[in-house]
JSON list of N, CA, C and O in Angstrom, two decimals:
[
{"chain": "U", "resi": 14, "resn": "MET", "atom": "N", "xyz": [38.84, 30.84, 38.55]},
{"chain": "U", "resi": 14, "resn": "MET", "atom": "CA", "xyz": [37.57, 30.10, 38.22]},
{"chain": "U", "resi": 14, "resn": "MET", "atom": "C", "xyz": [36.97, 31.28, 37.16]},
{"chain": "U", "resi": 14, "resn": "MET", "atom": "O", "xyz": [36.64, 32.26, 37.48]},
{"chain": "U", "resi": 15, "resn": "LEU", "atom": "N", "xyz": [36.97, 30.45, 36.23]},
{"chain": "U", "resi": 15, "resn": "LEU", "atom": "CA", "xyz": [36.27, 31.30, 35.15]},
{"chain": "U", "resi": 15, "resn": "LEU", "atom": "C", "xyz": [35.31, 31.18, 34.82]},
{"chain": "U", "resi": 15, "resn": "LEU", "atom": "O", "xyz": [35.25, 30.29, 34.27]},
{"chain": "U", "resi": 16, "resn": "GLU", "atom": "N", "xyz": [34.05, 32.64, 35.09]},
{"chain": "U", "resi": 16, "resn": "GLU", "atom": "CA", "xyz": [32.75, 32.60, 34.84]},
{"chain": "U", "resi": 16, "resn": "GLU", "atom": "C", "xyz": [32.33, 33.14, 33.14]},
{"chain": "U", "resi": 16, "resn": "GLU", "atom": "O", "xyz": [30.77, 32.92, 32.68]},
{"chain": "U", "resi": 17, "resn": "GLU", "atom": "N", "xyz": [33.05, 33.70, 32.88]},
{"chain": "U", "resi": 17, "resn": "GLU", "atom": "CA", "xyz": [32.53, 34.38, 31.32]},
{"chain": "U", "resi": 17, "resn": "GLU", "atom": "C", "xyz": [33.59, 34.53, 30.67]},
{"chain": "U", "resi": 17, "resn": "GLU", "atom": "O", "xyz": [34.72, 34.38, 30.55]},
{"chain": "U", "resi": 18, "resn": "LEU", "atom": "N", "xyz": [33.41, 33.62, 29.14]},
{"chain": "U", "resi": 18, "resn": "LEU", "atom": "CA", "xyz": [34.54, 33.70, 28.08]},
{"chain": "U", "resi": 18, "resn": "LEU", "atom": "C", "xyz": [34.06, 34.66, 27.20]},
{"chain": "U", "resi": 18, "resn": "LEU", "atom": "O", "xyz": [33.10, 34.41, 26.59]},
{"chain": "U", "resi": 19, "resn": "LEU", "atom": "N", "xyz": [34.92, 35.47, 26.46]},
{"chain": "U", "resi": 19, "resn": "LEU", "atom": "CA", "xyz": [33.80, 36.31, 25.67]},
{"chain": "U", "resi": 19, "resn": "LEU", "atom": "C", "xyz": [35.20, 36.62, 24.46]},
{"chain": "U", "resi": 19, "resn": "LEU", "atom": "O", "xyz": [35.69, 36.83, 24.14]},
{"chain": "U", "resi": 20, "resn": "LEU", "atom": "N", "xyz": [34.37, 36.02, 23.05]},
{"chain": "U", "resi": 20, "resn": "LEU", "atom": "CA", "xyz": [35.28, 35.41, 22.52]},
{"chain": "U", "resi": 20, "resn": "LEU", "atom": "C", "xyz": [34.99, 36.29, 21.12]},
{"chain": "U", "resi": 20, "resn": "LEU", "atom": "O", "xyz": [34.89, 35.99, 19.71]},
{"chain": "U", "resi": 21, "resn": "GLU", "atom": "N", "xyz": [33.76, 37.10, 21.34]},
{"chain": "U", "resi": 21, "resn": "GLU", "atom": "CA", "xyz": [33.14, 37.66, 20.48]},
{"chain": "U", "resi": 21, "resn": "GLU", "atom": "C", "xyz": [33.63, 38.59, 19.12]},
{"chain": "U", "resi": 21, "resn": "GLU", "atom": "O", "xyz": [34.71, 39.42, 19.32]},
{"chain": "U", "resi": 22, "resn": "SER", "atom": "N", "xyz": [33.84, 38.16, 17.69]},
{"chain": "U", "resi": 22, "resn": "SER", "atom": "CA", "xyz": [34.13, 38.86, 16.75]},
{"chain": "U", "resi": 22, "resn": "SER", "atom": "C", "xyz": [36.04, 38.16, 16.56]},
{"chain": "U", "resi": 22, "resn": "SER", "atom": "O", "xyz": [36.17, 38.87, 15.62]},
{"chain": "U", "resi": 23, "resn": "CYS", "atom": "N", "xyz": [35.86, 37.19, 17.07]},
{"chain": "U", "resi": 23, "resn": "CYS", "atom": "CA", "xyz": [37.17, 36.19, 17.03]},
{"chain": "U", "resi": 23, "resn": "CYS", "atom": "C", "xyz": [37.30, 35.41, 15.63]},
{"chain": "U", "resi": 23, "resn": "CYS", "atom": "O", "xyz": [36.87, 34.41, 15.41]},
{"chain": "U", "resi": 24, "resn": "ILE", "atom": "N", "xyz": [37.31, 36.38, 15.05]},
{"chain": "U", "resi": 24, "resn": "ILE", "atom": "CA", "xyz": [37.31, 35.72, 13.24]},
{"chain": "U", "resi": 24, "resn": "ILE", "atom": "C", "xyz": [38.18, 34.63, 12.44]},
{"chain": "U", "resi": 24, "resn": "ILE", "atom": "O", "xyz": [37.94, 34.06, 11.87]},
{"chain": "U", "resi": 25, "resn": "GLY", "atom": "N", "xyz": [39.88, 34.54, 13.33]},
{"chain": "U", "resi": 25, "resn": "GLY", "atom": "CA", "xyz": [40.71, 33.69, 13.04]},
{"chain": "U", "resi": 25, "resn": "GLY", "atom": "C", "xyz": [40.01, 32.32, 13.62]},
{"chain": "U", "resi": 25, "resn": "GLY", "atom": "O", "xyz": [40.37, 30.84, 13.66]},
{"chain": "U", "resi": 26, "resn": "LEU", "atom": "N", "xyz": [39.04, 32.52, 14.81]},
{"chain": "U", "resi": 26, "resn": "LEU", "atom": "CA", "xyz": [38.78, 31.60, 15.34]},
{"chain": "U", "resi": 26, "resn": "LEU", "atom": "C", "xyz": [37.99, 30.32, 14.48]},
{"chain": "U", "resi": 26, "resn": "LEU", "atom": "O", "xyz": [37.07, 30.48, 13.97]},
{"chain": "U", "resi": 27, "resn": "MET", "atom": "N", "xyz": [38.35, 29.08, 14.51]},
{"chain": "U", "resi": 27, "resn": "MET", "atom": "CA", "xyz": [37.78, 27.83, 13.20]},
{"chain": "U", "resi": 27, "resn": "MET", "atom": "C", "xyz": [37.36, 26.55, 13.75]},
{"chain": "U", "resi": 27, "resn": "MET", "atom": "O", "xyz": [36.35, 26.08, 13.47]},
{"chain": "U", "resi": 28, "resn": "VAL", "atom": "N", "xyz": [38.05, 26.58, 15.03]},
{"chain": "U", "resi": 28, "resn": "VAL", "atom": "CA", "xyz": [37.74, 25.30, 15.94]},
{"chain": "U", "resi": 28, "resn": "VAL", "atom": "C", "xyz": [37.67, 25.30, 17.69]},
{"chain": "U", "resi": 28, "resn": "VAL", "atom": "O", "xyz": [38.99, 25.94, 17.75]},
{"chain": "U", "resi": 29, "resn": "LEU", "atom": "N", "xyz": [36.69, 25.50, 18.29]},
{"chain": "U", "resi": 29, "resn": "LEU", "atom": "CA", "xyz": [36.96, 25.49, 19.53]},
{"chain": "U", "resi": 29, "resn": "LEU", "atom": "C", "xyz": [37.34, 24.37, 19.99]},
{"chain": "U", "resi": 29, "resn": "LEU", "atom": "O", "xyz": [37.18, 23.30, 20.00]},
{"chain": "U", "resi": 30, "resn": "HIS", "atom": "N", "xyz": [38.68, 24.06, 21.51]},
{"chain": "U", "resi": 30, "resn": "HIS", "atom": "CA", "xyz": [39.76, 23.06, 21.70]},
{"chain": "U", "resi": 30, "resn": "HIS", "atom": "C", "xyz": [38.52, 23.00, 22.40]},
{"chain": "U", "resi": 30, "resn": "HIS", "atom": "O", "xyz": [37.71, 22.84, 23.08]},
{"chain": "U", "resi": 31, "resn": "GLU", "atom": "N", "xyz": [38.87, 21.00, 22.72]},
{"chain": "U", "resi": 31, "resn": "GLU", "atom": "CA", "xyz": [38.20, 20.52, 23.53]},
{"chain": "U", "resi": 31, "resn": "GLU", "atom": "C", "xyz": [38.37, 20.34, 25.07]},
{"chain": "U", "resi": 31, "resn": "GLU", "atom": "O", "xyz": [37.45, 20.08, 25.79]},
{"chain": "U", "resi": 32, "resn": "SER", "atom": "N", "xyz": [39.23, 21.42, 25.24]},
{"chain": "U", "resi": 32, "resn": "SER", "atom": "CA", "xyz": [39.22, 21.81, 26.75]},
{"chain": "U", "resi": 32, "resn": "SER", "atom": "C", "xyz": [38.56, 23.27, 27.40]},
{"chain": "U", "resi": 32, "resn": "SER", "atom": "O", "xyz": [38.20, 22.38, 28.61]},
{"chain": "U", "resi": 33, "resn": "ILE", "atom": "N", "xyz": [37.46, 23.23, 26.26]},
{"chain": "U", "resi": 33, "resn": "ILE", "atom": "CA", "xyz": [36.42, 24.42, 26.22]},
{"chain": "U", "resi": 33, "resn": "ILE", "atom": "C", "xyz": [35.47, 23.30, 27.89]},
{"chain": "U", "resi": 33, "resn": "ILE", "atom": "O", "xyz": [34.75, 23.93, 28.64]},
{"chain": "U", "resi": 34, "resn": "GLY", "atom": "N", "xyz": [35.22, 21.55, 27.70]},
{"chain": "U", "resi": 34, "resn": "GLY", "atom": "CA", "xyz": [34.70, 20.99, 28.64]},
{"chain": "U", "resi": 34, "resn": "GLY", "atom": "C", "xyz": [35.00, 20.99, 29.82]},
{"chain": "U", "resi": 34, "resn": "GLY", "atom": "O", "xyz": [34.48, 20.92, 30.91]},
{"chain": "U", "resi": 35, "resn": "LEU", "atom": "N", "xyz": [36.69, 21.73, 29.99]},
{"chain": "U", "resi": 35, "resn": "LEU", "atom": "CA", "xyz": [36.97, 21.48, 31.79]},
{"chain": "U", "resi": 35, "resn": "LEU", "atom": "C", "xyz": [36.41, 22.81, 32.70]},
{"chain": "U", "resi": 35, "resn": "LEU", "atom": "O", "xyz": [36.96, 23.46, 33.71]},
{"chain": "U", "resi": 36, "resn": "LEU", "atom": "N", "xyz": [36.55, 23.93, 31.73]},
{"chain": "U", "resi": 36, "resn": "LEU", "atom": "CA", "xyz": [35.85, 25.23, 32.23]},
{"chain": "U", "resi": 36, "resn": "LEU", "atom": "C", "xyz": [34.43, 24.80, 33.10]},
{"chain": "U", "resi": 36, "resn": "LEU", "atom": "O", "xyz": [33.22, 25.53, 32.50]},
{"chain": "U", "resi": 37, "resn": "ASP", "atom": "N", "xyz": [34.32, 24.48, 34.45]},
{"chain": "U", "resi": 37, "resn": "ASP", "atom": "CA", "xyz": [32.89, 23.57, 35.06]},
{"chain": "U", "resi": 37, "resn": "ASP", "atom": "C", "xyz": [32.04, 24.61, 35.29]},
{"chain": "U", "resi": 37, "resn": "ASP", "atom": "O", "xyz": [31.16, 24.50, 36.53]},
{"chain": "U", "resi": 38, "resn": "LYS", "atom": "N", "xyz": [32.58, 25.90, 35.69]},
{"chain": "U", "resi": 38, "resn": "LYS", "atom": "CA", "xyz": [32.28, 27.04, 36.23]},
{"chain": "U", "resi": 38, "resn": "LYS", "atom": "C", "xyz": [31.97, 28.11, 35.34]},
{"chain": "U", "resi": 38, "resn": "LYS", "atom": "O", "xyz": [30.52, 29.17, 35.70]},
{"chain": "U", "resi": 39, "resn": "LEU", "atom": "N", "xyz": [31.91, 27.75, 33.94]},
{"chain": "U", "resi": 39, "resn": "LEU", "atom": "CA", "xyz": [31.49, 28.64, 32.79]},
{"chain": "U", "resi": 39, "resn": "LEU", "atom": "C", "xyz": [30.19, 29.04, 33.06]},
{"chain": "U", "resi": 39, "resn": "LEU", "atom": "O", "xyz": [29.35, 27.99, 32.64]},
{"chain": "U", "resi": 40, "resn": "VAL", "atom": "N", "xyz": [29.83, 30.35, 33.05]},
{"chain": "U", "resi": 40, "resn": "VAL", "atom": "CA", "xyz": [27.91, 30.92, 33.09]},
{"chain": "U", "resi": 40, "resn": "VAL", "atom": "C", "xyz": [27.63, 31.20, 31.29]},
{"chain": "U", "resi": 40, "resn": "VAL", "atom": "O", "xyz": [26.69, 31.29, 30.97]},
{"chain": "U", "resi": 41, "resn": "HIS", "atom": "N", "xyz": [28.88, 32.20, 31.11]},
{"chain": "U", "resi": 41, "resn": "HIS", "atom": "CA", "xyz": [28.60, 32.81, 29.99]},
{"chain": "U", "resi": 41, "resn": "HIS", "atom": "C", "xyz": [29.64, 32.31, 28.90]},
{"chain": "U", "resi": 41, "resn": "HIS", "atom": "O", "xyz": [30.59, 32.85, 28.92]},
{"chain": "U", "resi": 42, "resn": "LEU", "atom": "N", "xyz": [29.22, 32.20, 27.53]},
{"chain": "U", "resi": 42, "resn": "LEU", "atom": "CA", "xyz": [30.28, 31.95, 26.62]},
{"chain": "U", "resi": 42, "resn": "LEU", "atom": "C", "xyz": [29.84, 32.37, 25.17]},
{"chain": "U", "resi": 42, "resn": "LEU", "atom": "O", "xyz": [28.52, 32.53, 25.00]},
{"chain": "U", "resi": 43, "resn": "ASN", "atom": "N", "xyz": [30.44, 33.47, 25.18]},
{"chain": "U", "resi": 43, "resn": "ASN", "atom": "CA", "xyz": [30.01, 34.59, 23.60]},
{"chain": "U", "resi": 43, "resn": "ASN", "atom": "C", "xyz": [30.66, 34.35, 22.56]},
{"chain": "U", "resi": 43, "resn": "ASN", "atom": "O", "xyz": [32.20, 34.55, 22.81]},
{"chain": "U", "resi": 44, "resn": "LEU", "atom": "N", "xyz": [30.37, 33.38, 21.89]},
{"chain": "U", "resi": 44, "resn": "LEU", "atom": "CA", "xyz": [31.07, 33.54, 20.48]},
{"chain": "U", "resi": 44, "resn": "LEU", "atom": "C", "xyz": [30.61, 33.95, 19.47]},
{"chain": "U", "resi": 44, "resn": "LEU", "atom": "O", "xyz": [30.89, 34.15, 18.08]},
{"chain": "U", "resi": 45, "resn": "LYS", "atom": "N", "xyz": [29.44, 35.27, 19.90]},
{"chain": "U", "resi": 45, "resn": "LYS", "atom": "CA", "xyz": [29.45, 35.96, 18.55]},
{"chain": "U", "resi": 45, "resn": "LYS", "atom": "C", "xyz": [30.08, 36.71, 17.67]},
{"chain": "U", "resi": 45, "resn": "LYS", "atom": "O", "xyz": [31.28, 37.13, 18.06]},
{"chain": "U", "resi": 46, "resn": "ASP", "atom": "N", "xyz": [29.14, 36.49, 16.23]},
{"chain": "U", "resi": 46, "resn": "ASP", "atom": "CA", "xyz": [30.14, 36.91, 14.86]},
{"chain": "U", "resi": 46, "resn": "ASP", "atom": "C", "xyz": [31.85, 36.34, 14.77]},
{"chain": "U", "resi": 46, "resn": "ASP", "atom": "O", "xyz": [32.64, 37.17, 14.11]},
{"chain": "U", "resi": 47, "resn": "CYS", "atom": "N", "xyz": [31.69, 34.77, 15.42]},
{"chain": "U", "resi": 47, "resn": "CYS", "atom": "CA", "xyz": [33.24, 34.40, 14.88]},
{"chain": "U", "resi": 47, "resn": "CYS", "atom": "C", "xyz": [32.76, 33.75, 13.40]},
{"chain": "U", "resi": 47, "resn": "CYS", "atom": "O", "xyz": [32.57, 32.31, 14.18]},
{"chain": "U", "resi": 48, "resn": "MET", "atom": "N", "xyz": [32.80, 34.36, 12.63]},
{"chain": "U", "resi": 48, "resn": "MET", "atom": "CA", "xyz": [32.44, 34.08, 11.34]},
{"chain": "U", "resi": 48, "resn": "MET", "atom": "C", "xyz": [33.11, 32.85, 10.71]},
{"chain": "U", "resi": 48, "resn": "MET", "atom": "O", "xyz": [32.36, 32.31, 10.20]},
{"chain": "U", "resi": 49, "resn": "ASN", "atom": "N", "xyz": [34.16, 32.62, 11.28]},
{"chain": "U", "resi": 49, "resn": "ASN", "atom": "CA", "xyz": [35.09, 31.10, 11.06]},
{"chain": "U", "resi": 49, "resn": "ASN", "atom": "C", "xyz": [34.78, 29.91, 11.47]},
{"chain": "U", "resi": 49, "resn": "ASN", "atom": "O", "xyz": [35.44, 28.90, 11.28]},
{"chain": "U", "resi": 50, "resn": "LEU", "atom": "N", "xyz": [33.53, 29.92, 12.54]},
{"chain": "U", "resi": 50, "resn": "LEU", "atom": "CA", "xyz": [33.84, 29.12, 13.42]},
{"chain": "U", "resi": 50, "resn": "LEU", "atom": "C", "xyz": [32.91, 28.12, 12.81]},
{"chain": "U", "resi": 50, "resn": "LEU", "atom": "O", "xyz": [31.93, 28.32, 12.35]},
{"chain": "U", "resi": 51, "resn": "ARG", "atom": "N", "xyz": [33.60, 26.73, 12.95]},
{"chain": "U", "resi": 51, "resn": "ARG", "atom": "CA", "xyz": [32.88, 25.88, 12.03]},
{"chain": "U", "resi": 51, "resn": "ARG", "atom": "C", "xyz": [32.27, 24.48, 12.76]},
{"chain": "U", "resi": 51, "resn": "ARG", "atom": "O", "xyz": [31.56, 23.88, 12.28]},
{"chain": "U", "resi": 52, "resn": "TYR", "atom": "N", "xyz": [33.54, 24.48, 14.15]},
{"chain": "U", "resi": 52, "resn": "TYR", "atom": "CA", "xyz": [33.05, 22.94, 15.22]},
{"chain": "U", "resi": 52, "resn": "TYR", "atom": "C", "xyz": [32.64, 23.64, 16.29]},
{"chain": "U", "resi": 52, "resn": "TYR", "atom": "O", "xyz": [33.99, 24.30, 16.75]},
{"chain": "U", "resi": 53, "resn": "LEU", "atom": "N", "xyz": [31.55, 22.91, 16.94]},
{"chain": "U", "resi": 53, "resn": "LEU", "atom": "CA", "xyz": [32.18, 23.03, 18.49]},
{"chain": "U", "resi": 53, "resn": "LEU", "atom": "C", "xyz": [32.28, 21.71, 18.80]},
{"chain": "U", "resi": 53, "resn": "LEU", "atom": "O", "xyz": [32.12, 20.56, 18.61]},
{"chain": "U", "resi": 54, "resn": "PRO", "atom": "N", "xyz": [33.34, 21.27, 19.90]},
{"chain": "U", "resi": 54, "resn": "PRO", "atom": "CA", "xyz": [33.82, 19.86, 20.19]},
{"chain": "U", "resi": 54, "resn": "PRO", "atom": "C", "xyz": [32.34, 19.09, 21.25]},
{"chain": "U", "resi": 54, "resn": "PRO", "atom": "O", "xyz": [31.99, 20.41, 21.67]},
{"chain": "U", "resi": 55, "resn": "GLY", "atom": "N", "xyz": [32.38, 18.00, 21.30]},
{"chain": "U", "resi": 55, "resn": "GLY", "atom": "CA", "xyz": [31.67, 17.58, 22.10]},
{"chain": "U", "resi": 55, "resn": "GLY", "atom": "C", "xyz": [31.60, 17.74, 23.65]},
{"chain": "U", "resi": 55, "resn": "GLY", "atom": "O", "xyz": [30.52, 17.75, 24.13]},
{"chain": "U", "resi": 56, "resn": "SER", "atom": "N", "xyz": [32.96, 18.17, 23.93]},
{"chain": "U", "resi": 56, "resn": "SER", "atom": "CA", "xyz": [32.93, 18.73, 25.40]},
{"chain": "U", "resi": 56, "resn": "SER", "atom": "C", "xyz": [32.29, 19.93, 25.55]},
{"chain": "U", "resi": 56, "resn": "SER", "atom": "O", "xyz": [32.18, 20.01, 27.35]},
{"chain": "U", "resi": 57, "resn": "VAL", "atom": "N", "xyz": [31.58, 20.27, 24.92]},
{"chain": "U", "resi": 57, "resn": "VAL", "atom": "CA", "xyz": [30.68, 21.58, 25.09]},
{"chain": "U", "resi": 57, "resn": "VAL", "atom": "C", "xyz": [29.99, 21.33, 26.10]},
{"chain": "U", "resi": 57, "resn": "VAL", "atom": "O", "xyz": [29.12, 21.87, 26.43]},
{"chain": "U", "resi": 58, "resn": "CYS", "atom": "N", "xyz": [28.95, 19.95, 25.89]},
{"chain": "U", "resi": 58, "resn": "CYS", "atom": "CA", "xyz": [28.01, 19.91, 26.13]},
{"chain": "U", "resi": 58, "resn": "CYS", "atom": "C", "xyz": [28.32, 19.53, 28.08]},
{"chain": "U", "resi": 58, "resn": "CYS", "atom": "O", "xyz": [27.22, 18.78, 28.40]},
{"chain": "U", "resi": 59, "resn": "LYS", "atom": "N", "xyz": [29.61, 19.25, 28.03]},
{"chain": "U", "resi": 59, "resn": "LYS", "atom": "CA", "xyz": [29.87, 19.59, 30.05]},
{"chain": "U", "resi": 59, "resn": "LYS", "atom": "C", "xyz": [29.76, 20.62, 30.75]},
{"chain": "U", "resi": 59, "resn": "LYS", "atom": "O", "xyz": [29.69, 20.55, 31.74]},
{"chain": "U", "resi": 60, "resn": "LEU", "atom": "N", "xyz": [29.55, 21.56, 29.95]},
{"chain": "U", "resi": 60, "resn": "LEU", "atom": "CA", "xyz": [29.49, 23.16, 30.23]},
{"chain": "U", "resi": 60, "resn": "LEU", "atom": "C", "xyz": [28.01, 22.93, 30.95]},
{"chain": "U", "resi": 60, "resn": "LEU", "atom": "O", "xyz": [26.91, 23.77, 30.46]},
{"chain": "U", "resi": 61, "resn": "LYS", "atom": "N", "xyz": [27.85, 22.70, 32.44]},
{"chain": "U", "resi": 61, "resn": "LYS", "atom": "CA", "xyz": [26.49, 22.17, 33.12]},
{"chain": "U", "resi": 61, "resn": "LYS", "atom": "C", "xyz": [25.95, 23.86, 33.45]},
{"chain": "U", "resi": 61, "resn": "LYS", "atom": "O", "xyz": [24.77, 23.91, 33.90]},
{"chain": "U", "resi": 62, "resn": "SER", "atom": "N", "xyz": [27.29, 24.73, 33.55]},
{"chain": "U", "resi": 62, "resn": "SER", "atom": "CA", "xyz": [26.15, 25.86, 34.65]},
{"chain": "U", "resi": 62, "resn": "SER", "atom": "C", "xyz": [26.55, 27.35, 33.54]},
{"chain": "U", "resi": 62, "resn": "SER", "atom": "O", "xyz": [25.59, 28.53, 33.77]},
{"chain": "U", "resi": 63, "resn": "VAL", "atom": "N", "xyz": [26.41, 27.33, 32.42]},
{"chain": "U", "resi": 63, "resn": "VAL", "atom": "CA", "xyz": [26.08, 27.76, 31.13]},
{"chain": "U", "resi": 63, "resn": "VAL", "atom": "C", "xyz": [25.35, 28.30, 30.92]},
{"chain": "U", "resi": 63, "resn": "VAL", "atom": "O", "xyz": [23.87, 27.66, 31.18]},
{"chain": "U", "resi": 64, "resn": "GLU", "atom": "N", "xyz": [24.38, 29.47, 31.49]},
{"chain": "U", "resi": 64, "resn": "GLU", "atom": "CA", "xyz": [23.69, 30.30, 31.22]},
{"chain": "U", "resi": 64, "resn": "GLU", "atom": "C", "xyz": [22.94, 30.47, 30.21]},
{"chain": "U", "resi": 64, "resn": "GLU", "atom": "O", "xyz": [22.13, 31.07, 29.38]},
{"chain": "U", "resi": 65, "resn": "ARG", "atom": "N", "xyz": [24.16, 31.47, 29.36]},
{"chain": "U", "resi": 65, "resn": "ARG", "atom": "CA", "xyz": [24.06, 32.19, 28.08]},
{"chain": "U", "resi": 65, "resn": "ARG", "atom": "C", "xyz": [25.42, 31.59, 26.82]},
{"chain": "U", "resi": 65, "resn": "ARG", "atom": "O", "xyz": [26.20, 32.41, 27.44]},
{"chain": "U", "resi": 66, "resn": "LEU", "atom": "N", "xyz": [24.48, 31.43, 25.51]},
{"chain": "U", "resi": 66, "resn": "LEU", "atom": "CA", "xyz": [25.60, 30.71, 24.68]},
{"chain": "U", "resi": 66, "resn": "LEU", "atom": "C", "xyz": [25.32, 31.62, 23.60]},
{"chain": "U", "resi": 66, "resn": "LEU", "atom": "O", "xyz": [23.99, 31.95, 23.30]},
{"chain": "U", "resi": 67, "resn": "ASN", "atom": "N", "xyz": [26.18, 32.36, 23.23]},
{"chain": "U", "resi": 67, "resn": "ASN", "atom": "CA", "xyz": [25.56, 33.29, 22.12]},
{"chain": "U", "resi": 67, "resn": "ASN", "atom": "C", "xyz": [26.35, 33.12, 20.62]},
{"chain": "U", "resi": 67, "resn": "ASN", "atom": "O", "xyz": [27.97, 33.02, 20.92]},
{"chain": "U", "resi": 68, "resn": "LEU", "atom": "N", "xyz": [25.64, 32.48, 19.62]},
{"chain": "U", "resi": 68, "resn": "LEU", "atom": "CA", "xyz": [26.51, 31.61, 18.63]},
{"chain": "U", "resi": 68, "resn": "LEU", "atom": "C", "xyz": [25.52, 32.78, 17.12]},
{"chain": "U", "resi": 68, "resn": "LEU", "atom": "O", "xyz": [26.01, 32.02, 16.56]},
{"chain": "U", "resi": 69, "resn": "THR", "atom": "N", "xyz": [25.35, 33.90, 17.58]},
{"chain": "U", "resi": 69, "resn": "THR", "atom": "CA", "xyz": [24.47, 34.73, 16.67]},
{"chain": "U", "resi": 69, "resn": "THR", "atom": "C", "xyz": [26.05, 34.91, 15.90]},
{"chain": "U", "resi": 69, "resn": "THR", "atom": "O", "xyz": [26.62, 35.94, 16.30]},
{"chain": "U", "resi": 70, "resn": "GLY", "atom": "N", "xyz": [25.65, 34.95, 14.24]},
{"chain": "U", "resi": 70, "resn": "GLY", "atom": "CA", "xyz": [26.50, 35.16, 13.92]},
{"chain": "U", "resi": 70, "resn": "GLY", "atom": "C", "xyz": [27.74, 34.65, 13.02]},
{"chain": "U", "resi": 70, "resn": "GLY", "atom": "O", "xyz": [28.79, 34.35, 12.42]},
{"chain": "U", "resi": 71, "resn": "CYS", "atom": "N", "xyz": [27.81, 33.58, 13.84]},
{"chain": "U", "resi": 71, "resn": "CYS", "atom": "CA", "xyz": [28.31, 32.10, 13.37]},
{"chain": "U", "resi": 71, "resn": "CYS", "atom": "C", "xyz": [27.38, 31.23, 12.83]},
{"chain": "U", "resi": 71, "resn": "CYS", "atom": "O", "xyz": [27.53, 30.10, 12.36]},
{"chain": "U", "resi": 72, "resn": "ALA", "atom": "N", "xyz": [28.24, 31.79, 10.81]},
{"chain": "U", "resi": 72, "resn": "ALA", "atom": "CA", "xyz": [27.34, 31.70, 9.65]},
{"chain": "U", "resi": 72, "resn": "ALA", "atom": "C", "xyz": [27.86, 30.12, 9.61]},
{"chain": "U", "resi": 72, "resn": "ALA", "atom": "O", "xyz": [27.50, 29.50, 8.76]},
{"chain": "U", "resi": 73, "resn": "LYS", "atom": "N", "xyz": [28.95, 29.98, 9.53]},
{"chain": "U", "resi": 73, "resn": "LYS", "atom": "CA", "xyz": [29.83, 28.75, 9.07]},
{"chain": "U", "resi": 73, "resn": "LYS", "atom": "C", "xyz": [30.12, 27.44, 10.14]},
{"chain": "U", "resi": 73, "resn": "LYS", "atom": "O", "xyz": [30.41, 26.47, 9.75]},
{"chain": "U", "resi": 74, "resn": "LEU", "atom": "N", "xyz": [29.02, 27.70, 11.06]},
{"chain": "U", "resi": 74, "resn": "LEU", "atom": "CA", "xyz": [29.16, 26.81, 12.23]},
{"chain": "U", "resi": 74, "resn": "LEU", "atom": "C", "xyz": [28.13, 25.23, 11.35]},
{"chain": "U", "resi": 74, "resn": "LEU", "atom": "O", "xyz": [27.24, 25.82, 11.01]},
{"chain": "U", "resi": 75, "resn": "GLU", "atom": "N", "xyz": [28.80, 24.34, 11.49]},
{"chain": "U", "resi": 75, "resn": "GLU", "atom": "CA", "xyz": [28.51, 23.22, 10.54]},
{"chain": "U", "resi": 75, "resn": "GLU", "atom": "C", "xyz": [28.08, 21.63, 11.89]},
{"chain": "U", "resi": 75, "resn": "GLU", "atom": "O", "xyz": [27.24, 20.98, 11.48]},
{"chain": "U", "resi": 76, "resn": "GLU", "atom": "N", "xyz": [28.36, 21.74, 12.92]},
{"chain": "U", "resi": 76, "resn": "GLU", "atom": "CA", "xyz": [28.38, 20.38, 13.72]},
{"chain": "U", "resi": 76, "resn": "GLU", "atom": "C", "xyz": [28.26, 21.70, 15.44]},
{"chain": "U", "resi": 76, "resn": "GLU", "atom": "O", "xyz": [28.76, 22.42, 15.81]},
{"chain": "U", "resi": 77, "resn": "PHE", "atom": "N", "xyz": [26.82, 20.96, 15.92]},
{"chain": "U", "resi": 77, "resn": "PHE", "atom": "CA", "xyz": [26.08, 21.50, 17.18]},
{"chain": "U", "resi": 77, "resn": "PHE", "atom": "C", "xyz": [26.38, 19.88, 17.95]},
{"chain": "U", "resi": 77, "resn": "PHE", "atom": "O", "xyz": [25.28, 19.32, 17.28]},
{"chain": "U", "resi": 78, "resn": "PRO", "atom": "N", "xyz": [27.37, 20.09, 18.44]},
{"chain": "U", "resi": 78, "resn": "PRO", "atom": "CA", "xyz": [26.77, 18.20, 19.74]},
{"chain": "U", "resi": 78, "resn": "PRO", "atom": "C", "xyz": [25.64, 18.60, 20.47]},
{"chain": "U", "resi": 78, "resn": "PRO", "atom": "O", "xyz": [25.47, 19.39, 21.47]}
]
């Protein structure tokens, strides 16, 4: 059971995969300083357990569902 996904400073990440929505026990998603992240999939809205979502420094983020 994955509760934390820490992708901080992952500069190669441009798109988060749709399968992120399957992580129903995810509590903490850290995407801080993923400077090239452009899109979050609609499935991110299925993450009902998330208490902390860090998008600080994601300056190129164009869409947030």
